[in-house]
CSV table of C-alpha atoms and ligand atoms in Angstrom, one decimal:
chain,number,residue,atom,x,y,z
A,1,MET,CA,4.6,30.8,21.3
A,2,THR,CA,6.8,30.7,18.1
A,3,LEU,CA,6.5,28.0,15.5
A,4,VAL,CA,9.7,26.5,16.7
A,5,ASP,CA,8.3,26.2,20.3
A,6,LEU,CA,5.1,24.7,19.0
A,7,GLN,CA,7.0,22.1,16.9
A,8,LYS,CA,9.2,21.3,19.9
A,9,ARG,CA,6.2,20.7,22.2
A,10,PHE,CA,4.6,18.5,19.5
A,11,ASP,CA,7.7,16.5,19.1
A,12,GLU,CA,8.1,16.0,22.9
A,13,LYS,CA,4.5,14.8,23.1
A,14,ILE,CA,5.0,12.2,20.4
A,15,GLU,CA,8.3,11.1,22.0
A,16,ALA,CA,6.6,10.8,25.4
A,17,GLU,CA,3.5,8.8,24.0
A,18,VAL,CA,1.1,11.6,24.9
A,19,LYS,CA,-1.8,11.7,22.5
A,20,ILE,CA,-2.3,14.6,20.2
A,21,GLU,CA,-5.8,16.0,20.6
A,22,PRO,CA,-7.9,18.1,18.2
A,23,LYS,CA,-7.2,21.5,19.8
A,24,ASP,CA,-3.5,20.9,20.0
A,25,TRP,CA,-1.1,22.5,17.5
A,26,MET,CA,0.1,20.0,14.9
A,27,PRO,CA,2.2,20.2,11.8
A,28,ASP,CA,0.3,20.6,8.5
A,29,GLY,CA,1.7,17.4,7.2
A,30,TYR,CA,0.6,15.4,10.3
A,31,ARG,CA,-3.0,16.8,9.9
A,32,LYS,CA,-3.1,16.0,6.1
A,33,THR,CA,-1.7,12.5,6.6
A,34,LEU,CA,-4.3,11.8,9.3
A,35,ILE,CA,-7.2,13.1,7.2
A,36,ARG,CA,-6.0,11.0,4.2
A,37,GLN,CA,-5.6,7.8,6.2
A,38,ILE,CA,-8.6,8.1,8.4
A,39,SER,CA,-10.9,9.0,5.5
A,40,GLN,CA,-9.6,6.2,3.4
A,41,HIS,CA,-10.2,3.9,6.3
A,42,ALA,CA,-13.8,5.3,6.7
A,43,HIS,CA,-14.5,4.8,3.0
A,44,SER,CA,-13.2,1.3,3.2
A,45,GLU,CA,-15.7,0.5,5.9
A,46,VAL,CA,-18.7,1.8,4.0
A,47,VAL,CA,-17.6,0.3,0.6
A,48,GLY,CA,-16.8,-2.9,2.5
A,49,MET,CA,-20.5,-3.2,3.4
A,50,LEU,CA,-21.3,-3.9,-0.3
A,51,PRO,CA,-19.7,-7.3,-1.1
A,52,GLU,CA,-21.2,-8.8,2.1
A,53,GLY,CA,-24.5,-6.8,2.0
A,54,ASN,CA,-25.2,-8.7,-1.3
A,55,TRP,CA,-25.4,-12.0,0.7
A,56,ILE,CA,-27.7,-10.9,3.5
A,57,THR,CA,-30.8,-12.1,1.6
A,58,ARG,CA,-29.1,-15.3,0.6
A,59,ALA,CA,-27.7,-16.4,4.0
A,60,PRO,CA,-28.3,-20.2,4.4
A,61,SER,CA,-30.1,-19.9,7.8
A,62,LEU,CA,-31.7,-17.4,10.2
A,63,ARG,CA,-28.7,-17.6,12.5
A,64,ARG,CA,-26.2,-16.9,9.7
A,65,LYS,CA,-28.4,-14.0,8.4
A,66,ALA,CA,-28.6,-12.4,11.9
A,67,ALA,CA,-24.8,-12.6,12.3
A,68,LEU,CA,-24.1,-11.2,8.9
A,69,LEU,CA,-26.6,-8.4,9.3
A,70,ALA,CA,-25.0,-7.4,12.6
A,71,LYS,CA,-21.5,-7.5,11.0
A,72,VAL,CA,-22.5,-5.3,8.1
A,73,GLN,CA,-24.2,-2.9,10.4
A,74,ASP,CA,-21.0,-2.8,12.6
A,75,GLU,CA,-19.1,-1.7,9.5
A,76,GLY,CA,-21.5,1.2,8.9
A,77,GLY,CA,-20.9,2.1,12.5
A,78,HIS,CA,-17.1,1.9,12.0
A,79,GLY,CA,-17.4,4.3,9.1
A,80,LEU,CA,-19.3,6.7,11.4
A,81,TYR,CA,-16.7,6.7,14.1
A,82,LEU,CA,-14.0,7.2,11.6
A,83,TYR,CA,-15.7,10.1,9.7
A,84,ALA,CA,-16.3,11.7,13.1
A,85,ALA,CA,-12.6,11.3,14.0
A,86,ALA,CA,-11.6,12.8,10.6
A,87,GLU,CA,-14.0,15.8,11.2
A,88,THR,CA,-12.1,16.7,14.4
A,89,LEU,CA,-9.2,17.6,12.0
A,90,GLY,CA,-11.2,20.4,10.4
A,91,VAL,CA,-12.7,18.7,7.3
A,92,SER,CA,-16.4,18.0,6.8
A,93,ARG,CA,-18.0,14.7,6.3
A,94,GLU,CA,-19.7,16.1,3.1
A,95,GLU,CA,-16.4,16.9,1.6
A,96,LEU,CA,-15.0,13.5,2.3
A,97,ILE,CA,-18.0,11.7,1.0
A,98,ASP,CA,-18.0,13.9,-2.2
A,99,GLU,CA,-14.4,12.8,-2.8
A,100,LEU,CA,-15.3,9.2,-2.5
A,101,LEU,CA,-18.3,9.5,-4.8
A,102,CYS,CA,-16.5,11.4,-7.5
A,103,GLY,CA,-13.8,8.7,-7.5
A,104,LYS,CA,-11.0,10.8,-6.2
A,105,ALA,CA,-10.6,9.2,-2.8
A,106,LYS,CA,-9.0,5.8,-2.2
A,107,TYR,CA,-10.5,2.9,-0.3
A,108,SER,CA,-9.0,-0.5,0.4
A,109,SER,CA,-8.3,-2.5,-2.8
A,110,ILE,CA,-9.8,-5.6,-1.3
A,111,PHE,CA,-13.4,-4.4,-1.8
A,112,ASN,CA,-13.1,-4.4,-5.5
A,113,TYR,CA,-13.2,-8.2,-5.6
A,114,PRO,CA,-16.6,-9.9,-5.9
A,115,ALA,CA,-18.2,-12.2,-3.3
A,116,LEU,CA,-19.3,-15.1,-5.6
A,117,SER,CA,-20.3,-17.8,-3.1
A,118,TRP,CA,-21.4,-18.2,0.5
A,119,ALA,CA,-17.9,-19.4,1.3
A,120,ASP,CA,-16.6,-16.0,0.3
A,121,ILE,CA,-18.5,-14.5,3.2
A,122,GLY,CA,-16.5,-16.9,5.4
A,123,ALA,CA,-13.3,-15.9,3.6
A,124,ILE,CA,-14.0,-12.2,4.0
A,125,GLY,CA,-14.5,-12.6,7.7
A,126,TRP,CA,-11.5,-14.8,8.2
A,127,LEU,CA,-9.0,-13.2,5.9
A,128,VAL,CA,-10.2,-9.6,5.2
A,129,ASP,CA,-11.2,-8.9,8.8
A,130,GLY,CA,-8.2,-10.9,10.0
A,131,ALA,CA,-5.9,-8.7,7.9
A,132,ALA,CA,-7.8,-5.6,9.1
A,133,ILE,CA,-7.3,-6.6,12.8
A,134,MET,CA,-3.6,-7.1,12.3
A,135,ASN,CA,-3.4,-3.6,11.0
A,136,GLN,CA,-5.9,-2.0,13.4
A,137,VAL,CA,-4.5,-3.5,16.7
A,138,MET,CA,-1.4,-1.3,16.2
A,139,LEU,CA,-3.6,1.7,15.3
A,140,GLN,CA,-5.1,1.5,18.8
A,141,ARG,CA,-1.8,3.0,19.8
A,142,THR,CA,-1.7,5.6,17.1
A,143,SER,CA,-0.6,9.1,18.3
A,144,TYR,CA,-3.9,11.0,17.4
A,145,GLY,CA,-6.3,10.6,20.3
A,146,PRO,CA,-9.7,10.5,18.4
A,147,TYR,CA,-8.3,7.9,15.9
A,148,SER,CA,-6.9,5.8,18.6
A,149,ARG,CA,-10.1,5.8,20.7
A,150,ALA,CA,-12.2,4.9,17.6
A,151,MET,CA,-9.8,2.0,16.8
A,152,ILE,CA,-10.2,0.6,20.3
A,153,ARG,CA,-14.0,0.3,19.8
A,154,ILE,CA,-13.6,-1.0,16.3
A,155,CYS,CA,-11.1,-3.7,17.2
A,156,LYS,CA,-13.5,-5.3,19.7
A,157,GLU,CA,-16.1,-5.7,17.0
A,158,GLU,CA,-13.6,-6.9,14.4
A,159,SER,CA,-12.6,-9.9,16.5
A,160,PHE,CA,-16.3,-11.1,16.3
A,161,HIS,CA,-16.2,-10.6,12.6
A,162,GLN,CA,-13.1,-12.7,12.1
A,163,ARG,CA,-14.6,-15.5,14.2
A,164,GLN,CA,-17.9,-15.5,12.4
A,165,GLY,CA,-16.0,-15.9,9.1
A,166,TYR,CA,-13.7,-18.6,10.4
A,167,GLU,CA,-16.7,-20.5,11.8
A,168,ILE,CA,-18.5,-20.4,8.4
A,169,LEU,CA,-15.4,-22.0,6.8
A,170,LEU,CA,-15.0,-24.5,9.5
A,171,THR,CA,-18.6,-25.7,9.0
A,172,LEU,CA,-18.1,-25.9,5.2
A,173,CYS,CA,-14.7,-27.7,5.6
A,174,ARG,CA,-16.4,-30.3,7.8
A,175,GLY,CA,-19.3,-30.7,5.4
A,176,SER,CA,-19.6,-32.4,2.0
A,177,ASP,CA,-16.8,-32.6,-0.6
A,178,GLU,CA,-18.6,-29.9,-2.6
A,179,GLN,CA,-18.7,-27.6,0.5
A,180,LYS,CA,-15.0,-28.1,1.2
A,181,ALA,CA,-14.2,-27.4,-2.5
A,182,MET,CA,-16.2,-24.2,-2.2
A,183,ALA,CA,-14.1,-23.1,0.8
A,184,GLN,CA,-10.9,-23.9,-1.1
A,185,ASP,CA,-12.0,-22.0,-4.1
A,186,SER,CA,-12.8,-19.0,-2.0
A,187,LEU,CA,-9.3,-19.2,-0.2
A,188,ASN,CA,-7.7,-19.4,-3.7
A,189,ARG,CA,-9.4,-16.1,-4.8
A,190,TRP,CA,-9.1,-14.1,-1.5
A,191,TRP,CA,-5.6,-15.1,-0.3
A,192,TRP,CA,-3.5,-12.8,-2.6
A,193,PRO,CA,-5.9,-9.8,-2.5
A,194,SER,CA,-5.8,-10.1,1.4
A,195,LEU,CA,-2.0,-9.8,1.4
A,196,MET,CA,-2.3,-6.7,-0.8
A,197,MET,CA,-4.4,-5.0,1.8
A,198,PHE,CA,-1.2,-4.2,3.8
A,199,GLY,CA,-0.1,-1.9,0.9
A,200,PRO,CA,3.2,-1.8,-1.1
A,201,HIS,CA,6.5,-3.1,0.2
A,202,ASP,CA,8.1,-0.8,2.7
A,203,SER,CA,10.7,0.2,0.1
A,204,GLU,CA,7.9,1.4,-2.2
A,205,SER,CA,5.7,2.9,0.5
A,206,THR,CA,5.4,6.7,0.1
A,207,HIS,CA,4.1,7.5,3.6
A,208,SER,CA,5.4,4.8,6.0
A,209,GLU,CA,8.6,6.4,7.1
A,210,GLN,CA,7.1,9.7,8.0
A,211,SER,CA,3.9,8.1,9.5
A,212,MET,CA,6.0,5.9,11.7
A,213,SER,CA,8.1,8.8,12.9
A,214,TRP,CA,4.9,10.6,13.9
A,215,LYS,CA,3.7,7.3,15.5
A,216,ILE,CA,0.6,7.4,13.3
A,217,LYS,CA,1.6,3.9,12.1
A,218,ARG,CA,3.4,1.8,14.6
A,219,LYS,CA,4.4,-1.1,12.3
A,220,SER,CA,5.4,-1.2,8.7
A,221,ASN,CA,3.3,-2.7,5.8
A,222,ASP,CA,5.8,-5.6,5.4
A,223,GLU,CA,6.0,-6.3,9.2
A,224,LEU,CA,2.2,-6.5,9.4
A,225,ARG,CA,1.9,-8.7,6.3
A,226,GLN,CA,4.4,-11.1,7.7
A,227,ALA,CA,2.6,-11.3,11.0
A,228,PHE,CA,-0.7,-12.0,9.2
A,229,VAL,CA,0.9,-14.8,7.1
A,230,ASP,CA,2.4,-16.3,10.3
A,231,ALA,CA,-1.0,-16.2,12.1
A,232,THR,CA,-3.1,-17.4,9.2
A,233,VAL,CA,-1.1,-20.4,7.8
A,234,PRO,CA,-1.8,-22.6,10.9
A,235,GLN,CA,-5.5,-21.6,10.7
A,236,ALA,CA,-5.7,-22.7,7.1
A,237,ARG,CA,-4.1,-26.0,8.1
A,238,TYR,CA,-6.6,-26.6,10.8
A,239,LEU,CA,-9.3,-26.1,8.2
A,240,GLY,CA,-7.6,-28.6,6.0
A,241,LEU,CA,-7.2,-26.0,3.2
A,242,THR,CA,-4.2,-25.3,1.0
A,243,ILE,CA,-2.8,-21.8,0.7
A,244,PRO,CA,-2.5,-21.1,-3.0
A,245,ASP,CA,1.2,-20.2,-2.9
A,246,PRO,CA,3.8,-22.8,-4.1
A,247,ASP,CA,6.6,-20.8,-2.5
A,248,LEU,CA,5.1,-20.9,1.0
A,249,LYS,CA,7.6,-22.5,3.4
A,250,TRP,CA,8.5,-22.5,7.0
A,251,ASN,CA,11.9,-21.0,7.8
A,252,GLU,CA,13.2,-22.6,11.0
A,253,SER,CA,15.9,-20.1,11.6
A,254,THR,CA,13.7,-16.9,11.3
A,255,GLY,CA,10.6,-18.5,12.8
A,256,HIS,CA,8.5,-17.1,10.0
A,257,TRP,CA,6.6,-18.4,7.0
A,258,GLU,CA,8.3,-17.3,3.7
A,259,PHE,CA,5.8,-16.6,0.9
A,260,GLY,CA,5.8,-15.8,-2.8
A,261,GLU,CA,5.7,-12.4,-4.5
A,262,ILE,CA,2.5,-10.5,-4.7
A,263,ASP,CA,1.3,-9.5,-8.2
A,264,TRP,CA,1.9,-5.7,-7.8
A,265,GLU,CA,0.7,-5.0,-11.3
A,266,GLU,CA,-2.7,-6.3,-10.3
A,267,PHE,CA,-2.6,-4.3,-7.0
A,268,TRP,CA,-1.9,-1.0,-8.7
A,269,GLN,CA,-4.5,-1.6,-11.4
A,270,VAL,CA,-7.1,-2.2,-8.7
A,271,VAL,CA,-5.9,0.9,-6.8
A,272,LYS,CA,-6.2,3.0,-10.0
A,273,GLY,CA,-9.8,2.0,-10.4
A,274,ASN,CA,-9.5,-0.9,-12.9
A,275,GLY,CA,-10.4,-3.8,-10.6
A,276,ILE,CA,-13.2,-6.3,-11.3
A,277,CYS,CA,-15.8,-4.3,-9.2
A,278,ASN,CA,-14.4,-0.7,-8.9
A,279,ARG,CA,-17.1,0.8,-11.1
A,280,GLN,CA,-19.9,-1.2,-9.6
A,281,ARG,CA,-18.9,-0.3,-6.1
A,282,LEU,CA,-18.9,3.4,-6.9
A,283,LYS,CA,-22.2,3.1,-8.7
A,284,ASP,CA,-23.8,1.4,-5.8
A,285,ARG,CA,-22.4,3.9,-3.3
A,286,ILE,CA,-23.7,6.8,-5.4
A,287,ARG,CA,-27.2,5.2,-5.7
A,288,ALA,CA,-27.3,4.6,-1.9
A,289,HIS,CA,-26.3,8.2,-1.2
A,290,GLU,CA,-28.9,9.5,-3.5
A,291,GLU,CA,-31.6,7.3,-2.1
A,292,GLY,CA,-30.6,8.3,1.4
A,293,ALA,CA,-31.1,12.0,0.7
A,294,TRP,CA,-34.5,12.1,2.3
A,295,VAL,CA,-33.1,10.6,5.5
A,296,ARG,CA,-30.4,13.3,5.7
A,297,GLU,CA,-33.0,16.0,5.0
A,298,ALA,CA,-35.3,14.6,7.7
A,299,ALA,CA,-32.5,14.3,10.2
A,300,MET,CA,-31.4,17.9,9.6
A,301,ALA,CA,-34.9,19.2,9.8
A,302,HIS,CA,-35.4,17.4,13.1
A,303,ALA,CA,-32.1,18.8,14.5
A,304,GLU,CA,-33.2,22.3,13.4
A,305,LYS,CA,-36.5,21.9,15.1
A,306,GLN,CA,-34.8,20.8,18.4
A,307,ARG,CA,-32.4,23.8,18.2
A,308,HIS,CA,-35.4,26.2,17.6
A,309,ARG,CA,-37.2,24.7,20.6
A,310,ARG,CA,-34.1,25.1,22.8
A,311,ASP,CA,-33.8,28.8,21.6
A,312,VAL,CA,-37.4,29.6,22.4
A,313,ALA,CA,-37.3,27.9,25.9
B,401,BYC,N1,-5.8,-0.3,-1.1
B,401,BYC,O1,2.6,4.8,1.4
B,401,BYC,P1,1.6,3.7,1.6
B,401,BYC,C1,-12.1,-3.2,7.1
B,401,BYC,C2,-2.3,3.4,-1.2
B,401,BYC,S1,-11.6,-1.9,6.1
B,401,BYC,C3,-5.9,1.0,-1.7
B,401,BYC,O2,2.1,2.5,2.2
B,401,BYC,P2,0.0,4.3,3.9
B,401,BYC,C4,-13.3,-3.9,6.7
B,401,BYC,C5,-2.0,4.4,-0.1
B,401,BYC,O3,-3.3,5.0,0.3
B,401,BYC,C6,-9.8,-1.8,6.5
B,401,BYC,N2,-4.8,1.9,-1.6
B,401,BYC,O4,0.3,4.3,2.4
B,401,BYC,C7,-14.4,-3.3,6.3
B,401,BYC,C8,-1.1,5.4,-0.8
B,401,BYC,O5,-1.8,6.2,-1.7
B,401,BYC,P3,-2.1,7.9,-1.4
B,401,BYC,C9,-9.2,-0.7,5.9
B,401,BYC,C10,-3.7,1.5,-0.9
B,401,BYC,O6,-1.2,5.1,4.1
B,401,BYC,C11,-15.5,-4.0,5.8
B,401,BYC,C12,-0.3,4.5,-1.7
B,401,BYC,O7,-1.0,3.3,-1.9
B,401,BYC,N3,-8.1,-0.4,6.8
B,401,BYC,O8,-11.5,-3.4,8.1
B,401,BYC,O9,1.2,4.7,4.7
B,401,BYC,C13,-15.5,-5.4,5.9
B,401,BYC,C14,1.1,4.2,-1.0
B,401,BYC,O10,0.9,3.4,0.2
B,401,BYC,C15,-3.7,0.3,-0.3
B,401,BYC,C16,-7.4,0.7,6.8
B,401,BYC,O11,-7.7,1.6,6.0
B,401,BYC,C17,-4.7,-0.6,-0.4
B,401,BYC,N4,-4.7,-1.9,0.2
B,401,BYC,O12,-0.3,2.8,4.3
B,401,BYC,C18,-14.4,-6.1,6.3
B,401,BYC,C19,-6.4,0.9,7.8
B,401,BYC,N5,-2.5,0.2,0.4
B,401,BYC,O13,-3.0,7.9,-0.2
B,401,BYC,C20,-13.3,-5.3,6.8
B,401,BYC,C21,-5.8,2.3,7.9
B,401,BYC,C22,-1.8,1.3,0.1
B,401,BYC,O14,-0.8,8.5,-1.3
B,401,BYC,N6,-4.9,2.5,6.9
B,401,BYC,N7,-2.6,2.1,-0.7
B,401,BYC,O15,-2.8,8.3,-2.7
B,401,BYC,C23,-3.6,2.2,6.9
B,401,BYC,O16,-3.1,1.5,7.9
B,401,BYC,C24,-2.7,2.6,5.8
B,401,BYC,O17,-3.3,3.7,5.1
B,401,BYC,C25,-2.3,1.5,4.8
B,401,BYC,C26,-1.4,2.1,3.7
B,401,BYC,C27,-1.5,0.4,5.5
B,401,BYC,C28,-3.5,0.9,4.1
């Protein structure tokens, strides 16, 4: 088959909503875009374990501790599904992890903010997982088979994450004045960074147009951000909390909440590595990787032994 035929076949599959699978021919740019996005997503999951992991030993009850522990473990699992999906594109997990640890690879800006109070664990579940779900529901329909299947599993677990966060805040908001103030303070700090998770405006987004034509992304950054605001404002009202945006107002004619401008300077600074916790997060990941070396070695030795046994048998 000529390159023209291969491209035609690929385009027809995308048009007909047939998933692209690892052994199928795909344009170089499609492969590169997927490796970039899926690996950034995997890195976000494992770096995302850090702000919450800090609170496992300080959870206020056994029930809260068990739920948080399960959530953080889920995130490690999501990282694994996603690294495995990226590996089907011909890149190794070691290469991807090296890129993260040397500071070259990106991961979601949101994880460079600190979790300062127990209410932040609620806000992360409600807002950060809430924003992640908004983005990931559409990724279940992404055109690359292994990514789409990983996202279906991930989305099921994310709904539980979002609820555990909202329930923490609901409990605080129905508690003492101090507890409610703690919840409000945490909304104040996490609201804008959560909106930044969706990435730059569509007009500034480098990859959106191409990714949408390949059906890797099914909705644009701004569309998803708007859907998130529309879904979250009523939830904040139910909690009795105020969203820290003086420009927030309901537009009767569009049926959407209008909101103020994001501080893009802050967003790009965080993406470039100058956020409050960027350096700490990388340091912690490097330490965890080094301390886990013996586990990797033991697992490899075990796999080698099994292979040897099979060969001998
Ligand atoms: N942070 O052209 P654009 C989770 C970069 S974790 C940092 O619009 P694209 C969870 C972007 O990479 C959820 N960088 O890009 C875990 C690009 O730079 P490069 C994470 C960002 O890819 C634990 C440049 O800006 N979710 O659920 O079309 C606990 C231009 O952007 C960000 C995913 O990763 C950002 N926020 O769209 C709790 C979902 N935004 O690569 C929860 C999968 C943009 O050219 N990813 N950049 O150097 C996506 O859907 C897309 O990659 C994005 C960006 C919507 C994030």
